[in-house]
Tab-separated table of C-alpha atoms in Angstrom:
chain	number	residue	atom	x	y	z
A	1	UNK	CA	105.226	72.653	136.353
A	2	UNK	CA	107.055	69.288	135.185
A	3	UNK	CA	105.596	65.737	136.596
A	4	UNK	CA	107.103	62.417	136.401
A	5	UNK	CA	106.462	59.971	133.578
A	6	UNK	CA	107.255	57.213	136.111
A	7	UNK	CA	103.755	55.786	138.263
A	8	UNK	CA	104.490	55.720	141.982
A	9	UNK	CA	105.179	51.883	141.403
A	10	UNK	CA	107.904	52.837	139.219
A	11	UNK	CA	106.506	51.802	135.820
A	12	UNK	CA	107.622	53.873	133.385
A	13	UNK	CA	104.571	54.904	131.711
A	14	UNK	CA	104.918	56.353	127.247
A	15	UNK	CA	102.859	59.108	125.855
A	16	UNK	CA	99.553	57.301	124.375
A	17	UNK	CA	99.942	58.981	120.721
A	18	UNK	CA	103.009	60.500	119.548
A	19	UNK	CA	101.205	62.277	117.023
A	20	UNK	CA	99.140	63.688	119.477
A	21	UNK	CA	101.847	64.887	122.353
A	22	UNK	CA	103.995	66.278	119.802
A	23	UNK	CA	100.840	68.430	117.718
A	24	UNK	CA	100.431	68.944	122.047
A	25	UNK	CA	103.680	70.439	122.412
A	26	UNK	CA	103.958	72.405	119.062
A	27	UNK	CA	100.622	74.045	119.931
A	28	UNK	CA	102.180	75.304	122.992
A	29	UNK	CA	105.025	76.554	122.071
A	30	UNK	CA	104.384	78.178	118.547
A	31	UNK	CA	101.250	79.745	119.845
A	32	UNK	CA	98.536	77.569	118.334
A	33	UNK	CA	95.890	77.397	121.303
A	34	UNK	CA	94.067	80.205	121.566
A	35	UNK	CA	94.239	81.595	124.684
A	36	UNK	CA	97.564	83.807	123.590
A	37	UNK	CA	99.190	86.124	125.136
A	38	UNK	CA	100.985	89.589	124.331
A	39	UNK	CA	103.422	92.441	125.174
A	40	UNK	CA	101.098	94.760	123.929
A	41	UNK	CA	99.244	96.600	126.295
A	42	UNK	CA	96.493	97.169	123.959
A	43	UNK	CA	96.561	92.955	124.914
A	44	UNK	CA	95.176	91.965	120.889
A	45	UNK	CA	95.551	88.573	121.844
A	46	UNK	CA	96.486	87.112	118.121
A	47	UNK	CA	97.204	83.930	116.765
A	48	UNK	CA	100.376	85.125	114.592
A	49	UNK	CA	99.568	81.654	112.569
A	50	UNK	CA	95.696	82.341	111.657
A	51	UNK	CA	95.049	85.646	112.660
A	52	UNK	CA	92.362	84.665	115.196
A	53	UNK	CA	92.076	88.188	116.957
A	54	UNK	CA	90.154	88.514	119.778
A	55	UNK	CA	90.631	92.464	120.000
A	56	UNK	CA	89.149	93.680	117.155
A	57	UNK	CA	90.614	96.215	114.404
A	58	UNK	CA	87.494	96.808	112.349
A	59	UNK	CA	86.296	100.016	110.770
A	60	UNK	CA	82.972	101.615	111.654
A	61	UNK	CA	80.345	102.338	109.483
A	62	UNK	CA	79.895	105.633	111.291
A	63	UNK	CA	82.704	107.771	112.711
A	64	UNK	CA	83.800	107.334	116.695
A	65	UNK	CA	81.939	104.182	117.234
A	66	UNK	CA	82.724	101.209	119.887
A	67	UNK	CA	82.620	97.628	119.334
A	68	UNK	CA	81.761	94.871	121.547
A	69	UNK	CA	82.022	91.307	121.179
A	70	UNK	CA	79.094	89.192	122.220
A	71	UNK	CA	79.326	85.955	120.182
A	72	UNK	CA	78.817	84.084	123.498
A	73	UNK	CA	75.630	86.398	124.208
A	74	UNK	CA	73.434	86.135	121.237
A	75	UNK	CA	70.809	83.897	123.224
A	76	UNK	CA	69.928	86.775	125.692
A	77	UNK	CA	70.269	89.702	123.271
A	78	UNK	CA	67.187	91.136	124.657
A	79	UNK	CA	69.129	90.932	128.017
A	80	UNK	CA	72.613	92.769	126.940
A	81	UNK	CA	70.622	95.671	124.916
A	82	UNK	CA	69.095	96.501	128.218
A	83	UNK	CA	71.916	96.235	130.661
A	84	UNK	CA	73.946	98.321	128.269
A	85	UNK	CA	71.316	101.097	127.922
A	86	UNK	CA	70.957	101.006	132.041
A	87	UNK	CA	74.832	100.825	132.691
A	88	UNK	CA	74.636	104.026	130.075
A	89	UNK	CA	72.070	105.637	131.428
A	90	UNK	CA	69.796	105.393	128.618
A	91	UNK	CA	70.291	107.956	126.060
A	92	UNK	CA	72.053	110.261	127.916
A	93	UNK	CA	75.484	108.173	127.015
A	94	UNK	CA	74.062	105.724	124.345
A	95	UNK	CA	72.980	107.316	121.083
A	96	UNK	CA	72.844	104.845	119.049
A	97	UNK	CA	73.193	100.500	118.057
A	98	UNK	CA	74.057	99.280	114.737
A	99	UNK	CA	71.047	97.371	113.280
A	100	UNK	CA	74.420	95.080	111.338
A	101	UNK	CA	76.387	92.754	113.301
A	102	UNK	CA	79.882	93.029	112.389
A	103	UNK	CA	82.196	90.263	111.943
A	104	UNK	CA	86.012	89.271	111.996
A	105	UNK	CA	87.490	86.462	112.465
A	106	UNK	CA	84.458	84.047	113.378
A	107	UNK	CA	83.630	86.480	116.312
A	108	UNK	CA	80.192	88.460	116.072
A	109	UNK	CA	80.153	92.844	117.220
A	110	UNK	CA	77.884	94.956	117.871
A	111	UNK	CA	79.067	98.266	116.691
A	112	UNK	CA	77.535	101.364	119.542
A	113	UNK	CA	77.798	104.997	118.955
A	114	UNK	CA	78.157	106.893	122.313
A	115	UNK	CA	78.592	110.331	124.097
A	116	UNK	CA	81.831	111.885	124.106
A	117	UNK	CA	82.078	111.557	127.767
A	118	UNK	CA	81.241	108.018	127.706
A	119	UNK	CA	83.613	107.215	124.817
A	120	UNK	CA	86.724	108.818	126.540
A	121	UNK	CA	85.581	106.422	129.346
A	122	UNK	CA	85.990	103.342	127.295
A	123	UNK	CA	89.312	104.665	125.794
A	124	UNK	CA	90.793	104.981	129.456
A	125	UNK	CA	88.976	101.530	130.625
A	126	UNK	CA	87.565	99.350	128.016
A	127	UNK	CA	85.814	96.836	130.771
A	128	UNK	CA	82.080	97.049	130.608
A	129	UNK	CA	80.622	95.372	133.296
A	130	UNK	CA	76.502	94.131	132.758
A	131	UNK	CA	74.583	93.849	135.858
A	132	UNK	CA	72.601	90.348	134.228
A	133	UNK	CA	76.235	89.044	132.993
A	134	UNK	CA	79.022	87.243	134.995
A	135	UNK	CA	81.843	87.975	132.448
A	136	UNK	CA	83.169	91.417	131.679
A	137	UNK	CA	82.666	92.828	127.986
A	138	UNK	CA	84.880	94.234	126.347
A	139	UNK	CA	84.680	97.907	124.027
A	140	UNK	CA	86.988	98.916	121.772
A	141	UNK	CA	87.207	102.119	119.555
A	142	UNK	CA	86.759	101.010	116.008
A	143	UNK	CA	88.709	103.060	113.336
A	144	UNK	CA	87.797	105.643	110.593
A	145	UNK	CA	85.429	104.157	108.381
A	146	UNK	CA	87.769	105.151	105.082
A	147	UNK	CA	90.815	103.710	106.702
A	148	UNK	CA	92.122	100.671	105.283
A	149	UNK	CA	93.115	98.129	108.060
A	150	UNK	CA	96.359	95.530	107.385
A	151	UNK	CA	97.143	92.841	109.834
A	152	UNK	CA	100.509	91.595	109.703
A	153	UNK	CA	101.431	87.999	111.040
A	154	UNK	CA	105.107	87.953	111.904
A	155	UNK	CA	107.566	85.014	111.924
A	156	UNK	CA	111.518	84.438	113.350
A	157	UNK	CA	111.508	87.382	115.234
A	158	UNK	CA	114.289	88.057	117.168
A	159	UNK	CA	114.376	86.058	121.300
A	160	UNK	CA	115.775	89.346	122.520
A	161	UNK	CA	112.665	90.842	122.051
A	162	UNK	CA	111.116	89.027	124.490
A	163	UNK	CA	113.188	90.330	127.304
A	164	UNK	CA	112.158	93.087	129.864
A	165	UNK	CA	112.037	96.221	128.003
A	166	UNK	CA	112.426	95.036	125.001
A	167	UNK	CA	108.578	95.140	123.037
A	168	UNK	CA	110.092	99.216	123.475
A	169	UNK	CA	112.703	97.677	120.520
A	170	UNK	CA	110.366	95.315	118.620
A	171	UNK	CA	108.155	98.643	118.508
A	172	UNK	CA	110.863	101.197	117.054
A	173	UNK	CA	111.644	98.189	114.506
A	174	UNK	CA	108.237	98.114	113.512
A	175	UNK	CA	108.263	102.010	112.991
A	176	UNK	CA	111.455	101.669	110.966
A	177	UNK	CA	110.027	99.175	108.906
A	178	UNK	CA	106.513	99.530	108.229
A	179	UNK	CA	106.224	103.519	108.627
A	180	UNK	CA	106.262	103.489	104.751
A	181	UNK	CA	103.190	101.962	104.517
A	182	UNK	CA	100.813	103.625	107.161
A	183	UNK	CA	100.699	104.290	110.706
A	184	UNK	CA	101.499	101.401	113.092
A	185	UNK	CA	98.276	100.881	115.334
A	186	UNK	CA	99.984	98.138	117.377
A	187	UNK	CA	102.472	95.209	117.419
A	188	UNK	CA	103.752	92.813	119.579
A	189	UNK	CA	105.224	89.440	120.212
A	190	UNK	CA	102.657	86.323	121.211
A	191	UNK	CA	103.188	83.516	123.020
A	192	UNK	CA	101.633	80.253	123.758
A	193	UNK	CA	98.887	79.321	126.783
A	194	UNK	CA	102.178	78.066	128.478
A	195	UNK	CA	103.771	81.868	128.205
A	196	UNK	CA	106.521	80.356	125.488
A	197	UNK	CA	107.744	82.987	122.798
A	198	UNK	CA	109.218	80.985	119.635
A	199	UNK	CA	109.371	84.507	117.254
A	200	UNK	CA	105.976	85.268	116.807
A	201	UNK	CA	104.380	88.375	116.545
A	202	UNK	CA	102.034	91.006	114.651
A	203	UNK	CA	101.456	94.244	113.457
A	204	UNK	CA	98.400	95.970	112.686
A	205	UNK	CA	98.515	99.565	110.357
A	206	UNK	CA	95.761	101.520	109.074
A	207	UNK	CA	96.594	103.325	105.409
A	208	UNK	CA	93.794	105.950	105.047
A	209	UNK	CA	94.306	106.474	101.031
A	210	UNK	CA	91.595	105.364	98.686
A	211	UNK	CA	90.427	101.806	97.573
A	212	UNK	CA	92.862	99.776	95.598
A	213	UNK	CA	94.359	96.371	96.840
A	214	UNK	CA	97.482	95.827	96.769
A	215	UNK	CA	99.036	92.242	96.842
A	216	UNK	CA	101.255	93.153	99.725
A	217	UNK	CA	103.060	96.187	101.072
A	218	UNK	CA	106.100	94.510	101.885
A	219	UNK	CA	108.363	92.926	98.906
A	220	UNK	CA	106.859	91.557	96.418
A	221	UNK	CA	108.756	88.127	95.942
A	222	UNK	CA	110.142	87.405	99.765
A	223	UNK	CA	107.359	89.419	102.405
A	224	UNK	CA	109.818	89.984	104.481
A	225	UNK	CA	110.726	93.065	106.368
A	226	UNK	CA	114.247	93.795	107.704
A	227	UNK	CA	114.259	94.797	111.994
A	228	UNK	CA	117.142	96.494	112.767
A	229	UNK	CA	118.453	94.708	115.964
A	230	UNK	CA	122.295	93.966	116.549
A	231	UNK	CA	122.555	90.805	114.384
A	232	UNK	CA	119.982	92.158	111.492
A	233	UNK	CA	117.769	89.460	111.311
A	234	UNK	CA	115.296	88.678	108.176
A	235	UNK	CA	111.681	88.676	109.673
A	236	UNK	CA	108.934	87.147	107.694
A	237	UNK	CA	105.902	89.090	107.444
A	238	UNK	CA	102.886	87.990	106.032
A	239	UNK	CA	99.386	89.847	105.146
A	240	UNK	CA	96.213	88.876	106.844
A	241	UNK	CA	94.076	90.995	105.944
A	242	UNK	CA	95.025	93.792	102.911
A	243	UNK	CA	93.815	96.787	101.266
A	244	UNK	CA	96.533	99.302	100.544
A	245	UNK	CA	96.193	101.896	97.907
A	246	UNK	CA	98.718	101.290	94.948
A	247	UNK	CA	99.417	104.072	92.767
A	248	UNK	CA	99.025	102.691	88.898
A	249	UNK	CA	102.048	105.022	87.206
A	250	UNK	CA	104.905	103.886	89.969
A	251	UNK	CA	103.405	100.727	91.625
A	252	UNK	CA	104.391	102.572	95.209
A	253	UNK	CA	101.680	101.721	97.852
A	254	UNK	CA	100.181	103.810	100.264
A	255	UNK	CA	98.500	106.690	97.189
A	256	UNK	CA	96.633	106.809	94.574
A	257	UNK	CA	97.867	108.096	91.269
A	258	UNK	CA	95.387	110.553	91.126
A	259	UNK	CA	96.678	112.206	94.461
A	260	UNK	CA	100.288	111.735	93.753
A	261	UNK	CA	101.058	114.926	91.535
A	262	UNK	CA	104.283	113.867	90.719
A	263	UNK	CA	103.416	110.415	89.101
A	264	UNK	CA	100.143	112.666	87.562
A	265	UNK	CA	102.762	114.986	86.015
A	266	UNK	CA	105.302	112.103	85.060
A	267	UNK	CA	102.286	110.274	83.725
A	268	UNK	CA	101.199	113.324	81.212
A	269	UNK	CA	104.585	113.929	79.981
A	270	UNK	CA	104.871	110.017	79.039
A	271	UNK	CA	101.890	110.677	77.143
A	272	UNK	CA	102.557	113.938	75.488
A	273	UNK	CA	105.807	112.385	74.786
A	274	UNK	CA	104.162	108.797	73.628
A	275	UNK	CA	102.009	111.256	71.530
A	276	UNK	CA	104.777	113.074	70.176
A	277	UNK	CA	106.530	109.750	69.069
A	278	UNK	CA	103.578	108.929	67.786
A	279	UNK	CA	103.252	111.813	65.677
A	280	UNK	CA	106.956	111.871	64.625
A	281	UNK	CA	106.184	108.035	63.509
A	282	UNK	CA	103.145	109.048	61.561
A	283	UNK	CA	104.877	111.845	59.284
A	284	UNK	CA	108.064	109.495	58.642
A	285	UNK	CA	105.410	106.421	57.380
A	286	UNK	CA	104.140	109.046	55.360
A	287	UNK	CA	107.167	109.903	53.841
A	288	UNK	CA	108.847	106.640	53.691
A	289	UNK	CA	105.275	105.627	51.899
A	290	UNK	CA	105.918	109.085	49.511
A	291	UNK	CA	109.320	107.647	48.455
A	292	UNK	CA	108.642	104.290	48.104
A	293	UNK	CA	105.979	105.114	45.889
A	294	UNK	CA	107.907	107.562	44.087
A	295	UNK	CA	110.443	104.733	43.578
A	296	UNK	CA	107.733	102.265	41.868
A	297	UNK	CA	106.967	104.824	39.509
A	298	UNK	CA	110.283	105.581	38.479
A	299	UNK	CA	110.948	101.626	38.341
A	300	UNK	CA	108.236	100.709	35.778
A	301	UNK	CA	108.952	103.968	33.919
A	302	UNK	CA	112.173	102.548	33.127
């Protein structure tokens, strides 16, 4: 809703700092406050400009675990472990709390392990109401503990996405473009606390191959991936958060050498080859050496 600038005396009245209304107005429309919203239904709720994700992606240190955000509840701890055990029904549903608070993004989790019953609950309806608590909780699965998570902030985004329907398009794009990497957990556009879009979005993928870092899974020298919309736009993409498995022999991410049997084989045959060579050099220094030798001999005989 717009207001006048005008008083109802009709004195035009200026902004006080125009530093301050126009860091105001860029805040609202590029998404900087943090009460964001998205198309995703998952509803991430990320800051495409700091990553500041209020539904978490984290991996659990045991498999099929939930996590639960209670950075706002760590004064009554006592008081959540309790309500949670009673709204679980003690151990019947909950086996199990992490001694380790988890962390991402300046928010604090505590990571649960539950019954299968209770789990498929939370995957349907991740709302978990406390009966000592006046605001809902939140669980969310976590994921594999030897999956690697990325988080991808994405800029200039095409407007069209932002249209009814059309996170179904942003989401094919996002297959088309990142399925080379890993599987696409999520993605979505984000707006600002006023509902703006201005070509934000993310996307979050999980590779589940070994340990190595890569610098980035998209182009090297631009980070940009390509969305295949009408008019082809360049989108910038840039990694949060990144540990993708490079292969050493041909620098592809997403294996490791040692599991790709073709770059194993190619790799061998470079070295029985480099060791051939090798060889091949050593017998024609020997000769060369031979001759020249030979060739002193004859020289001083003369």
């Amino acid at each position: 809703m717009a207001s006048s600038a005008k008083e109802t005396n009709g004195t035009f009245k200026g902004p006080i700092c125009y530093k301050l209304s126009k860091k105001s107005w860029s805040e609202v429309i590029t998404g900087g406050e943090c009460d964001l919203l998205t198309s995703s239904a998952a509803s991430p709720n990320i800051d495409h400009f700091t990553c500041k994700v209020t539904r978490p992606y984290l991996t659990g240190t045991v498999p099929h675990s939930l996590v639960i955000d209670i950075t706002h509840v760590l004064d009554h701890k006592w008081a959540f472990i309790v309500d949670l055990a009673t709204f679980c029904q003690g151990n019947n549903h909950l086996w199990a709390v992490s001694e380790q608070i988890r962390k991402e993004n300046n928010r604090l989790y505590a990571e649960i392990s539950v019954s299968p019953t209770m789990y498929q609950h939370f995957l349907q309806d991740p709302t978990l109401h406390l009966e000592n608590f006046s605001e809902s909780f939140m669980a969310y699965p976590s994921f594999s503990p030897s999956a690697n998570i990325l988080k991808l902030s994405l800029n200039k985004l095409p407007h069209q996405y932002v249209r009814q329907d059309g996170d179904a398009q942003l989401r094919a794009d996002m297959h088309l473009s990142l399925d080379q990497f890993g599987k696409l957990i999520d993605c979505g556009y984000v707006t600002g606390g006023s509902g703006i879009y201005a070509g934000g979005g993310y996307a979050v993928l999980a590779v589940k191959h070994g340990k190595h870092a890569a610098k980035a899974p998209v182009p090297a020298h631009h980070h940009n991936t390509k969305s295949k919309s009408d008019a082809k736009p360049q989108i910038n993409a840039t990694t949060a958060t990144v540990d993708i498995p490079v292969c050493k022999h041909c620098q592809q991410p997403g294996h490791k050498m040692t599991t790709h049997r073709a770059c194993l084989m190619n790799l061998k045959n470079i070295q029985k080859q480099t060791q051939s060579d090798e060889d091949t050099f050593m017998d024609h220094s020997e000769f060369s050496a031979d001759r020249s030798t030979d060739h002193t001999f004859d020289a001083s005989t003369v």
